[in-house]
mmCIF file of C-alpha atoms in Angstrom:
data_model
loop_
_atom_site.group_PDB
_atom_site.id
_atom_site.type_symbol
_atom_site.label_atom_id
_atom_site.label_comp_id
_atom_site.label_asym_id
_atom_site.label_seq_id
_atom_site.Cartn_x
_atom_site.Cartn_y
_atom_site.Cartn_z
ATOM 1 C CA UNK A 52 243.965 114.097 52.866
ATOM 2 C CA UNK A 53 247.436 115.794 52.185
ATOM 3 C CA UNK A 54 246.151 117.230 48.754
ATOM 4 C CA UNK A 55 243.155 118.702 50.439
ATOM 5 C CA UNK A 56 245.493 120.386 52.857
ATOM 6 C CA UNK A 57 247.717 121.535 50.072
ATOM 7 C CA UNK A 58 245.006 123.168 48.063
ATOM 8 C CA UNK A 59 243.931 125.076 51.144
ATOM 9 C CA UNK A 60 247.461 126.276 51.652
ATOM 10 C CA UNK A 61 247.852 127.277 47.916
ATOM 11 C CA UNK A 62 244.892 129.714 48.483
ATOM 12 C CA UNK A 63 246.514 130.847 51.767
ATOM 13 C CA UNK A 64 249.721 131.679 50.001
ATOM 14 C CA UNK A 65 247.717 133.638 47.313
ATOM 15 C CA UNK A 66 246.167 135.562 50.105
ATOM 16 C CA UNK A 67 249.683 136.226 51.759
ATOM 17 C CA UNK A 68 250.966 137.313 48.135
ATOM 18 C CA UNK A 69 248.304 139.885 47.952
ATOM 19 C CA UNK A 70 249.532 141.052 51.442
ATOM 20 C CA UNK A 71 252.880 141.293 50.130
ATOM 21 C CA UNK A 72 252.026 143.311 47.069
ATOM 22 C CA UNK A 73 250.401 145.942 49.302
ATOM 23 C CA UNK A 74 253.525 146.762 50.961
ATOM 24 C CA UNK A 75 252.099 147.355 54.224
ATOM 25 C CA UNK A 76 251.688 145.665 57.573
ATOM 26 C CA UNK A 77 248.883 143.236 57.713
ATOM 27 C CA UNK A 78 246.824 141.723 60.734
ATOM 28 C CA UNK A 79 247.214 137.946 59.779
ATOM 29 C CA UNK A 80 244.593 135.987 62.195
ATOM 30 C CA UNK A 81 241.883 136.368 59.937
ATOM 31 C CA UNK A 82 243.576 134.685 56.988
ATOM 32 C CA UNK A 83 244.749 131.827 59.109
ATOM 33 C CA UNK A 84 241.320 131.355 60.526
ATOM 34 C CA UNK A 85 239.897 130.998 56.998
ATOM 35 C CA UNK A 86 242.641 128.485 55.981
ATOM 36 C CA UNK A 87 242.170 126.333 58.852
ATOM 37 C CA UNK A 88 238.305 126.413 58.610
ATOM 38 C CA UNK A 89 238.718 125.314 54.898
ATOM 39 C CA UNK A 90 241.082 122.707 55.989
ATOM 40 C CA UNK A 91 238.986 121.195 58.843
ATOM 41 C CA UNK A 92 235.639 121.396 56.452
ATOM 42 C CA UNK A 93 237.633 119.670 53.563
ATOM 43 C CA UNK A 94 239.649 116.847 55.932
ATOM 44 C CA UNK A 95 236.557 116.360 58.117
ATOM 45 C CA UNK A 96 233.665 116.358 55.970
ATOM 46 C CA UNK A 97 234.667 116.365 52.387
ATOM 47 C CA UNK A 98 233.387 119.977 51.685
ATOM 48 C CA UNK A 99 234.674 123.023 50.233
ATOM 49 C CA UNK A 100 233.392 126.083 52.150
ATOM 50 C CA UNK A 101 236.024 128.473 50.576
ATOM 51 C CA UNK A 102 236.104 130.688 53.646
ATOM 52 C CA UNK A 103 239.530 132.168 52.287
ATOM 53 C CA UNK A 104 237.854 133.508 49.344
ATOM 54 C CA UNK A 105 234.684 134.589 51.094
ATOM 55 C CA UNK A 106 235.825 136.419 54.470
ATOM 56 C CA UNK A 107 232.262 136.886 55.228
ATOM 57 C CA UNK A 108 231.361 133.095 55.071
ATOM 58 C CA UNK A 109 228.767 132.403 58.012
ATOM 59 C CA UNK A 110 230.673 129.340 59.167
ATOM 60 C CA UNK A 111 233.795 131.324 60.101
ATOM 61 C CA UNK A 112 231.517 134.220 61.627
ATOM 62 C CA UNK A 113 229.644 131.902 63.880
ATOM 63 C CA UNK A 114 232.886 130.298 64.971
ATOM 64 C CA UNK A 115 234.500 133.419 65.581
ATOM 65 C CA UNK A 116 231.415 134.338 67.745
ATOM 66 C CA UNK A 117 231.707 131.493 70.140
ATOM 67 C CA UNK A 118 235.536 131.990 70.896
ATOM 68 C CA UNK A 119 235.103 135.717 71.391
ATOM 69 C CA UNK A 120 233.327 135.067 74.803
ATOM 70 C CA UNK A 121 235.988 135.842 77.719
ATOM 71 C CA UNK A 122 236.582 133.330 80.259
ATOM 72 C CA UNK A 123 236.569 136.225 82.459
ATOM 73 C CA UNK A 124 232.791 136.701 82.145
ATOM 74 C CA UNK A 125 231.600 135.980 85.805
ATOM 75 C CA UNK A 126 229.322 133.297 84.998
ATOM 76 C CA UNK A 127 232.035 131.538 82.601
ATOM 77 C CA UNK A 128 234.784 132.083 85.112
ATOM 78 C CA UNK A 129 232.987 130.705 88.227
ATOM 79 C CA UNK A 130 231.459 127.737 86.051
ATOM 80 C CA UNK A 131 235.283 126.929 85.324
ATOM 81 C CA UNK A 132 236.295 127.082 88.758
ATOM 82 C CA UNK A 133 232.936 125.154 90.075
ATOM 83 C CA UNK A 134 231.639 122.921 87.372
ATOM 84 C CA UNK A 135 228.587 122.286 89.263
ATOM 85 C CA UNK A 136 227.597 126.250 88.594
ATOM 86 C CA UNK A 137 227.607 125.804 84.686
ATOM 87 C CA UNK A 138 223.784 126.439 84.697
ATOM 88 C CA UNK A 139 224.738 130.160 85.640
ATOM 89 C CA UNK A 140 225.348 130.451 81.559
ATOM 90 C CA UNK A 141 221.820 129.642 80.975
ATOM 91 C CA UNK A 142 220.783 132.659 83.413
ATOM 92 C CA UNK A 143 223.403 134.905 81.901
ATOM 93 C CA UNK A 144 223.210 137.264 78.973
ATOM 94 C CA UNK A 145 225.406 134.604 77.033
ATOM 95 C CA UNK A 146 222.963 132.094 76.497
ATOM 96 C CA UNK A 147 221.544 133.793 73.639
ATOM 97 C CA UNK A 148 224.858 133.651 71.880
ATOM 98 C CA UNK A 149 226.130 130.588 72.933
ATOM 99 C CA UNK A 150 222.618 128.594 72.462
ATOM 100 C CA UNK A 151 222.373 130.305 68.837
ATOM 101 C CA UNK A 152 225.509 129.524 67.727
ATOM 102 C CA UNK A 153 225.051 125.742 69.057
ATOM 103 C CA UNK A 154 221.945 125.645 67.229
ATOM 104 C CA UNK A 155 223.471 126.880 63.908
ATOM 105 C CA UNK A 156 226.295 124.444 63.991
ATOM 106 C CA UNK A 157 224.119 121.337 64.854
ATOM 107 C CA UNK A 158 221.767 122.212 61.909
ATOM 108 C CA UNK A 159 224.738 122.587 59.451
ATOM 109 C CA UNK A 160 226.120 119.389 60.645
ATOM 110 C CA UNK A 161 222.814 117.599 60.803
ATOM 111 C CA UNK A 162 222.281 118.555 57.059
ATOM 112 C CA UNK A 163 225.737 117.217 56.089
ATOM 113 C CA UNK A 164 224.822 113.915 57.753
ATOM 114 C CA UNK A 165 221.577 113.476 56.060
ATOM 115 C CA UNK A 166 222.954 114.656 52.735
ATOM 116 C CA UNK A 167 225.842 112.115 52.765
ATOM 117 C CA UNK A 168 223.497 109.229 53.605
ATOM 118 C CA UNK A 169 221.142 110.295 50.858
ATOM 119 C CA UNK A 170 223.793 110.396 48.194
ATOM 120 C CA UNK A 171 225.638 107.452 49.396
ATOM 121 C CA UNK A 172 229.463 106.758 50.026
ATOM 122 C CA UNK A 173 231.670 105.226 47.512
ATOM 123 C CA UNK A 174 235.357 104.568 47.393
ATOM 124 C CA UNK A 175 236.145 107.292 45.016
ATOM 125 C CA UNK A 176 235.087 110.039 47.482
ATOM 126 C CA UNK A 177 237.809 111.770 49.243
ATOM 127 C CA UNK A 178 238.441 110.274 52.571
ATOM 128 C CA UNK A 179 237.267 112.341 55.440
ATOM 129 C CA UNK A 180 236.040 111.712 59.220
ATOM 130 C CA UNK A 181 232.323 112.234 58.428
ATOM 131 C CA UNK A 182 232.481 109.529 55.851
ATOM 132 C CA UNK A 183 234.276 107.205 58.189
ATOM 133 C CA UNK A 184 231.890 107.608 60.969
ATOM 134 C CA UNK A 185 228.939 106.926 58.901
ATOM 135 C CA UNK A 186 230.666 103.993 57.306
ATOM 136 C CA UNK A 187 231.206 102.845 61.274
ATOM 137 C CA UNK A 188 227.570 103.218 61.786
ATOM 138 C CA UNK A 189 226.819 101.232 58.631
ATOM 139 C CA UNK A 190 229.226 98.596 59.279
ATOM 140 C CA UNK A 191 228.288 98.224 63.101
ATOM 141 C CA UNK A 192 230.948 95.866 64.562
ATOM 142 C CA UNK A 193 233.068 95.236 61.350
ATOM 143 C CA UNK A 194 236.284 96.595 61.385
ATOM 144 C CA UNK A 195 237.283 99.193 59.130
ATOM 145 C CA UNK A 196 240.300 99.322 56.674
ATOM 146 C CA UNK A 197 243.520 99.887 58.801
ATOM 147 C CA UNK A 198 245.057 101.920 55.982
ATOM 148 C CA UNK A 199 241.853 104.046 56.082
ATOM 149 C CA UNK A 200 241.993 104.753 59.637
ATOM 150 C CA UNK A 201 245.923 105.603 59.290
ATOM 151 C CA UNK A 202 245.485 108.119 56.714
ATOM 152 C CA UNK A 203 242.760 109.733 58.954
ATOM 153 C CA UNK A 204 245.047 109.721 62.039
ATOM 154 C CA UNK A 205 242.812 107.518 63.855
ATOM 155 C CA UNK A 206 244.846 104.286 64.327
ATOM 156 C CA UNK A 207 246.429 105.521 67.596
ATOM 157 C CA UNK A 208 242.937 105.848 69.362
ATOM 158 C CA UNK A 209 241.994 103.118 71.589
ATOM 159 C CA UNK A 210 238.915 101.514 70.949
ATOM 160 C CA UNK A 211 237.344 104.638 69.009
ATOM 161 C CA UNK A 212 234.501 102.834 67.975
ATOM 162 C CA UNK A 213 231.762 101.916 70.492
ATOM 163 C CA UNK A 214 230.894 98.408 71.101
ATOM 164 C CA UNK A 215 227.171 98.955 70.140
ATOM 165 C CA UNK A 216 227.706 101.349 66.990
ATOM 166 C CA UNK A 217 227.637 104.835 66.839
ATOM 167 C CA UNK A 218 224.371 106.658 66.668
ATOM 168 C CA UNK A 219 223.278 109.708 64.662
ATOM 169 C CA UNK A 220 223.615 112.022 67.686
ATOM 170 C CA UNK A 221 227.057 110.666 68.522
ATOM 171 C CA UNK A 222 227.867 111.673 64.826
ATOM 172 C CA UNK A 223 226.517 114.888 65.082
ATOM 173 C CA UNK A 224 228.292 115.813 68.426
ATOM 174 C CA UNK A 225 231.458 114.673 66.874
ATOM 175 C CA UNK A 226 231.080 116.877 63.720
ATOM 176 C CA UNK A 227 230.512 120.001 65.986
ATOM 177 C CA UNK A 228 233.281 119.149 68.176
ATOM 178 C CA UNK A 229 235.601 118.702 65.001
ATOM 179 C CA UNK A 230 234.532 122.003 63.531
ATOM 180 C CA UNK A 231 235.242 124.010 66.484
ATOM 181 C CA UNK A 232 238.128 122.254 67.934
ATOM 182 C CA UNK A 233 239.947 122.030 64.937
ATOM 183 C CA UNK A 234 239.243 125.803 63.592
ATOM 184 C CA UNK A 235 240.653 128.200 66.139
ATOM 185 C CA UNK A 236 243.490 126.233 67.721
ATOM 186 C CA UNK A 237 245.596 125.856 64.546
ATOM 187 C CA UNK A 238 244.802 129.211 63.437
ATOM 188 C CA UNK A 239 245.950 130.795 66.657
ATOM 189 C CA UNK A 240 249.236 128.828 66.740
ATOM 190 C CA UNK A 241 250.073 129.794 62.996
ATOM 191 C CA UNK A 242 249.483 133.446 64.079
ATOM 192 C CA UNK A 243 251.789 133.116 67.001
ATOM 193 C CA UNK A 244 254.431 131.375 65.013
ATOM 194 C CA UNK A 245 254.385 134.226 62.349
ATOM 195 C CA UNK A 246 254.676 136.661 65.104
ATOM 196 C CA UNK A 247 257.831 134.720 66.432
ATOM 197 C CA UNK A 248 259.319 134.651 63.022
ATOM 198 C CA UNK A 249 258.855 138.191 62.403
ATOM 199 C CA UNK A 250 260.444 139.329 65.960
ATOM 200 C CA UNK A 251 263.360 136.696 65.563
ATOM 201 C CA UNK A 252 264.797 137.134 62.044
ATOM 202 C CA UNK A 253 268.008 134.830 62.543
ATOM 203 C CA UNK A 254 265.504 131.845 63.736
ATOM 204 C CA UNK A 255 263.409 132.769 60.440
ATOM 205 C CA UNK A 256 266.521 132.416 58.294
ATOM 206 C CA UNK A 257 267.663 129.422 59.877
ATOM 207 C CA UNK A 258 264.306 127.751 59.179
ATOM 208 C CA UNK A 259 264.158 128.875 55.736
ATOM 209 C CA UNK A 260 267.699 127.412 54.942
ATOM 210 C CA UNK A 261 266.445 124.060 56.253
ATOM 211 C CA UNK A 262 263.337 123.940 54.166
ATOM 212 C CA UNK A 263 265.357 124.633 51.109
ATOM 213 C CA UNK A 264 267.980 122.476 51.880
ATOM 214 C CA UNK A 265 265.847 119.651 52.724
ATOM 215 C CA UNK A 266 262.602 119.992 50.458
ATOM 216 C CA UNK A 267 264.098 122.024 47.656
ATOM 217 C CA UNK A 268 261.168 122.707 45.282
ATOM 218 C CA UNK A 269 258.983 119.818 46.565
ATOM 219 C CA UNK A 270 255.809 120.375 48.126
ATOM 220 C CA UNK A 271 255.230 119.457 51.935
ATOM 221 C CA UNK A 272 253.555 116.508 52.718
ATOM 222 C CA UNK A 273 252.985 114.140 55.662
ATOM 223 C CA UNK A 274 256.309 112.299 55.004
ATOM 224 C CA UNK A 275 258.926 115.079 54.115
ATOM 225 C CA UNK A 276 257.811 117.551 56.729
ATOM 226 C CA UNK A 277 259.045 114.965 59.124
ATOM 227 C CA UNK A 278 262.464 115.625 57.922
ATOM 228 C CA UNK A 279 262.410 119.351 59.221
ATOM 229 C CA UNK A 280 263.838 118.935 62.672
ATOM 230 C CA UNK A 281 264.173 122.693 63.306
ATOM 231 C CA UNK A 282 260.435 123.196 61.910
ATOM 232 C CA UNK A 283 259.477 120.984 64.720
ATOM 233 C CA UNK A 284 261.547 122.815 67.315
ATOM 234 C CA UNK A 285 259.934 126.278 66.101
ATOM 235 C CA UNK A 286 256.623 124.864 66.437
ATOM 236 C CA UNK A 287 257.298 123.322 69.849
ATOM 237 C CA UNK A 288 258.431 126.588 71.215
ATOM 238 C CA UNK A 289 255.539 128.451 69.733
ATOM 239 C CA UNK A 290 253.374 126.279 71.572
ATOM 240 C CA UNK A 291 255.260 126.523 74.831
ATOM 241 C CA UNK A 292 255.328 130.292 74.733
ATOM 242 C CA UNK A 293 251.772 130.327 73.391
ATOM 243 C CA UNK A 294 249.668 127.291 74.522
ATOM 244 C CA UNK A 295 246.220 127.581 73.180
ATOM 245 C CA UNK A 296 244.547 125.917 75.942
ATOM 246 C CA UNK A 297 246.044 127.396 78.936
ATOM 247 C CA UNK A 298 244.801 124.947 81.496
ATOM 248 C CA UNK A 299 243.703 121.093 81.616
ATOM 249 C CA UNK A 300 240.962 119.473 83.689
ATOM 250 C CA UNK A 301 241.255 116.055 84.923
ATOM 251 C CA UNK A 302 238.866 114.457 87.246
ATOM 252 C CA UNK A 303 240.055 112.084 90.033
ATOM 253 C CA UNK A 304 238.569 108.622 89.655
ATOM 254 C CA UNK A 305 239.912 107.320 93.070
ATOM 255 C CA UNK A 306 240.504 108.821 96.211
ATOM 256 C CA UNK A 307 244.286 109.336 96.969
ATOM 257 C CA UNK A 308 246.811 111.298 98.982
ATOM 258 C CA UNK A 309 249.795 113.127 97.164
ATOM 259 C CA UNK A 310 252.504 114.696 99.434
ATOM 260 C CA UNK A 311 250.301 114.865 102.330
ATOM 261 C CA UNK A 312 247.433 116.343 100.297
ATOM 262 C CA UNK A 313 244.266 114.403 100.317
ATOM 263 C CA UNK A 314 242.344 114.335 97.009
ATOM 264 C CA UNK A 315 238.714 113.003 97.074
ATOM 265 C CA UNK A 316 237.308 110.928 94.266
ATOM 266 C CA UNK A 317 235.473 112.936 91.625
ATOM 267 C CA UNK A 318 237.297 116.165 92.481
ATOM 268 C CA UNK A 319 238.236 118.073 89.447
ATOM 269 C CA UNK A 320 242.035 118.865 89.194
ATOM 270 C CA UNK A 321 243.341 121.987 87.051
ATOM 271 C CA UNK A 322 246.647 121.981 85.585
ATOM 272 C CA UNK A 323 247.975 125.542 84.828
ATOM 273 C CA UNK A 324 249.651 124.856 81.535
ATOM 274 C CA UNK A 325 250.982 128.167 81.051
ATOM 275 C CA UNK A 326 252.566 128.315 84.426
ATOM 276 C CA UNK A 327 254.398 125.086 83.757
ATOM 277 C CA UNK A 328 255.495 126.390 80.313
ATOM 278 C CA UNK A 329 256.889 129.412 81.908
ATOM 279 C CA UNK A 330 258.622 128.011 85.018
ATOM 280 C CA UNK A 331 262.154 129.077 84.713
ATOM 281 C CA UNK A 332 263.113 125.990 86.651
ATOM 282 C CA UNK A 333 262.142 123.932 83.641
ATOM 283 C CA UNK A 334 262.486 126.461 80.663
ATOM 284 C CA UNK A 335 265.432 128.974 81.498
ATOM 285 C CA UNK A 336 264.540 132.586 80.065
ATOM 286 C CA UNK A 337 260.923 131.514 79.490
ATOM 287 C CA UNK A 338 259.949 134.658 77.783
ATOM 288 C CA UNK A 339 262.546 134.245 75.060
ATOM 289 C CA UNK A 340 261.708 132.320 71.831
ATOM 290 C CA UNK A 341 264.275 129.646 71.840
ATOM 291 C CA UNK A 342 263.413 126.797 69.593
ATOM 292 C CA UNK A 343 266.760 125.044 70.409
ATOM 293 C CA UNK A 344 265.514 124.241 73.786
ATOM 294 C CA UNK A 345 263.336 121.391 71.873
ATOM 295 C CA UNK A 346 266.339 119.683 69.944
ATOM 296 C CA UNK A 347 266.510 116.075 70.335
ATOM 297 C CA UNK A 348 269.322 116.366 73.014
ATOM 298 C CA UNK A 349 267.431 119.132 75.023
ATOM 299 C CA UNK A 350 264.107 117.182 75.008
ATOM 300 C CA UNK A 351 266.119 114.033 76.427
ATOM 301 C CA UNK A 352 266.595 115.971 79.397
ATOM 302 C CA UNK A 353 263.102 117.329 79.845
ATOM 303 C CA UNK A 354 260.997 116.864 83.080
ATOM 304 C CA UNK A 355 258.031 114.533 82.084
ATOM 305 C CA UNK A 356 254.691 116.454 82.061
ATOM 306 C CA UNK A 357 256.245 120.084 81.916
ATOM 307 C CA UNK A 358 255.172 120.516 78.379
ATOM 308 C CA UNK A 359 251.394 119.980 77.677
ATOM 309 C CA UNK A 360 250.035 121.859 74.545
ATOM 310 C CA UNK A 361 248.074 118.732 73.554
ATOM 311 C CA UNK A 362 247.756 117.370 77.142
ATOM 312 C CA UNK A 363 248.835 113.997 78.202
ATOM 313 C CA UNK A 364 247.627 110.419 78.752
ATOM 314 C CA UNK A 365 244.594 108.640 77.048
ATOM 315 C CA UNK A 366 242.622 111.832 77.037
ATOM 316 C CA UNK A 367 245.257 113.975 75.120
ATOM 317 C CA UNK A 368 244.068 115.972 71.993
ATOM 318 C CA UNK A 369 243.349 113.182 69.414
ATOM 319 C CA UNK A 370 243.593 115.757 66.568
ATOM 320 C CA UNK A 371 247.194 116.377 67.396
ATOM 321 C CA UNK A 372 248.818 114.714 64.186
ATOM 322 C CA UNK A 373 246.414 116.442 61.806
ATOM 323 C CA UNK A 374 246.998 119.632 63.457
ATOM 324 C CA UNK A 375 250.581 119.278 63.079
ATOM 325 C CA UNK A 376 250.517 118.575 59.578
ATOM 326 C CA UNK A 377 248.026 121.432 58.904
ATOM 327 C CA UNK A 378 250.168 123.691 60.686
ATOM 328 C CA UNK A 379 253.514 122.222 58.873
ATOM 329 C CA UNK A 380 252.112 122.544 55.619
ATOM 330 C CA UNK A 381 251.107 126.289 55.843
ATOM 331 C CA UNK A 382 254.555 127.073 57.641
ATOM 332 C CA UNK A 383 256.887 125.504 55.104
ATOM 333 C CA UNK A 384 254.968 127.131 52.186
ATOM 334 C CA UNK A 385 254.808 130.519 53.937
ATOM 335 C CA UNK A 386 258.396 130.778 55.243
ATOM 336 C CA UNK A 387 259.870 129.300 51.577
ATOM 337 C CA UNK A 388 257.911 132.216 49.547
ATOM 338 C CA UNK A 389 257.939 135.215 51.860
ATOM 339 C CA UNK A 390 260.182 137.016 54.405
ATOM 340 C CA UNK A 391 258.057 138.321 57.355
ATOM 341 C CA UNK A 392 259.067 141.443 59.183
ATOM 342 C CA UNK A 393 257.809 143.507 62.208
ATOM 343 C CA UNK A 394 256.048 146.744 61.935
ATOM 344 C CA UNK A 395 255.281 149.768 63.958
ATOM 345 C CA UNK A 396 252.179 147.937 64.780
ATOM 346 C CA UNK A 397 253.850 144.689 65.964
ATOM 347 C CA UNK A 398 253.593 144.444 69.595
ATOM 348 C CA UNK A 399 256.694 142.631 71.363
ATOM 349 C CA UNK A 400 255.624 141.240 73.730
ATOM 350 C CA UNK A 401 252.410 140.517 72.657
ATOM 351 C CA UNK A 402 249.386 141.516 74.786
ATOM 352 C CA UNK A 403 247.362 138.499 75.403
ATOM 353 C CA UNK A 404 243.735 137.899 76.040
ATOM 354 C CA UNK A 405 242.102 134.719 77.119
ATOM 355 C CA UNK A 406 238.802 134.227 75.749
ATOM 356 C CA UNK A 407 237.985 130.231 75.530
ATOM 357 C CA UNK A 408 241.372 130.095 74.094
ATOM 358 C CA UNK A 409 244.601 132.311 74.107
ATOM 359 C CA UNK A 410 244.610 134.978 71.557
ATOM 360 C CA UNK A 411 246.497 138.262 70.911
ATOM 361 C CA UNK A 412 244.287 141.027 72.161
ATOM 362 C CA UNK A 413 245.232 143.521 69.417
ATOM 363 C CA UNK A 414 245.815 141.085 66.733
ATOM 364 C CA UNK A 415 249.206 140.136 64.992
ATOM 365 C CA UNK A 416 250.465 142.794 62.780
ATOM 366 C CA UNK A 417 253.435 141.908 60.426
ATOM 367 C CA UNK A 418 254.665 142.614 56.764
ATOM 368 C CA UNK A 419 255.213 140.086 54.054
ATOM 369 C CA UNK A 420 257.879 140.344 51.265
ATOM 370 C CA UNK A 421 258.285 137.968 48.432
ATOM 371 C CA UNK A 422 261.680 136.188 48.475
#
């Protein structure tokens, strides 16, 4: 799996190299979106869509359409506040866009599933999530190879196989979720990270020195990126300042009273992640990019559940480890090969826009220079 991510990262670095050669400021989100689409297609489904070399790839365009929808559209906003009103979407002008894109992804994923079943799965094929789900379906209740689960980052998911075996419709649903959840989230995090590096050159230099000292000329992989503590701090601080999902919903499964407030069963509780992350009680000077607040010493004093970029508990983000690896491989290669500078078009602070996920309203503009 790491080799597939590295191949995608190599193409990303080639594209950034072209940006550097231009000598001008560039908007970076599109490049990162294409990179993450290629990674999720390769690791999730064992296919190469080459969206980095084909910027008009329909997969990327359809995915972008979905995430362009603003949560402040009246129908979307009301459905988020009151889940029982989600049928309003069907009556709004959004239905054509939402349903049309859903149909496209379902058709694409259904064809992939059918094709993989027809061609068969052999042990020489690259391991990917789609093959694993099909094997689980064919094997029924048999346990899969633990090493295979570990490589695909599934070993920490409790009872991820259903007791009755996974159905075609469930495989299809998981495929669509993997495509959409694994695409925009990491692309946005890389975009915000790049902005943070451009606007904090001393932090960028410190990270560069760590990468050179620890990795030398070695390519980043799952094992050696764990030896880069400052990279972890920069990633964590990026996710604190720019949590891609700004809210978490949980349903109360048993009526209870907390500090005098009665919470009935089945009530949906919304946690404002961005409010927690910017509370000066937990994070002094919250508007400043300070990776050191996530050092091991600082984290040992952190109040539990005040940092929630991936959620928490049994329903936290299952793709967290894959997303972090995807991020780190790209970040290491980018920082090792290029200096990143702010330009006259670089907003600081960024003007943010909440569609389904947090994005920079006017994009992130930076200038690259080869080291």
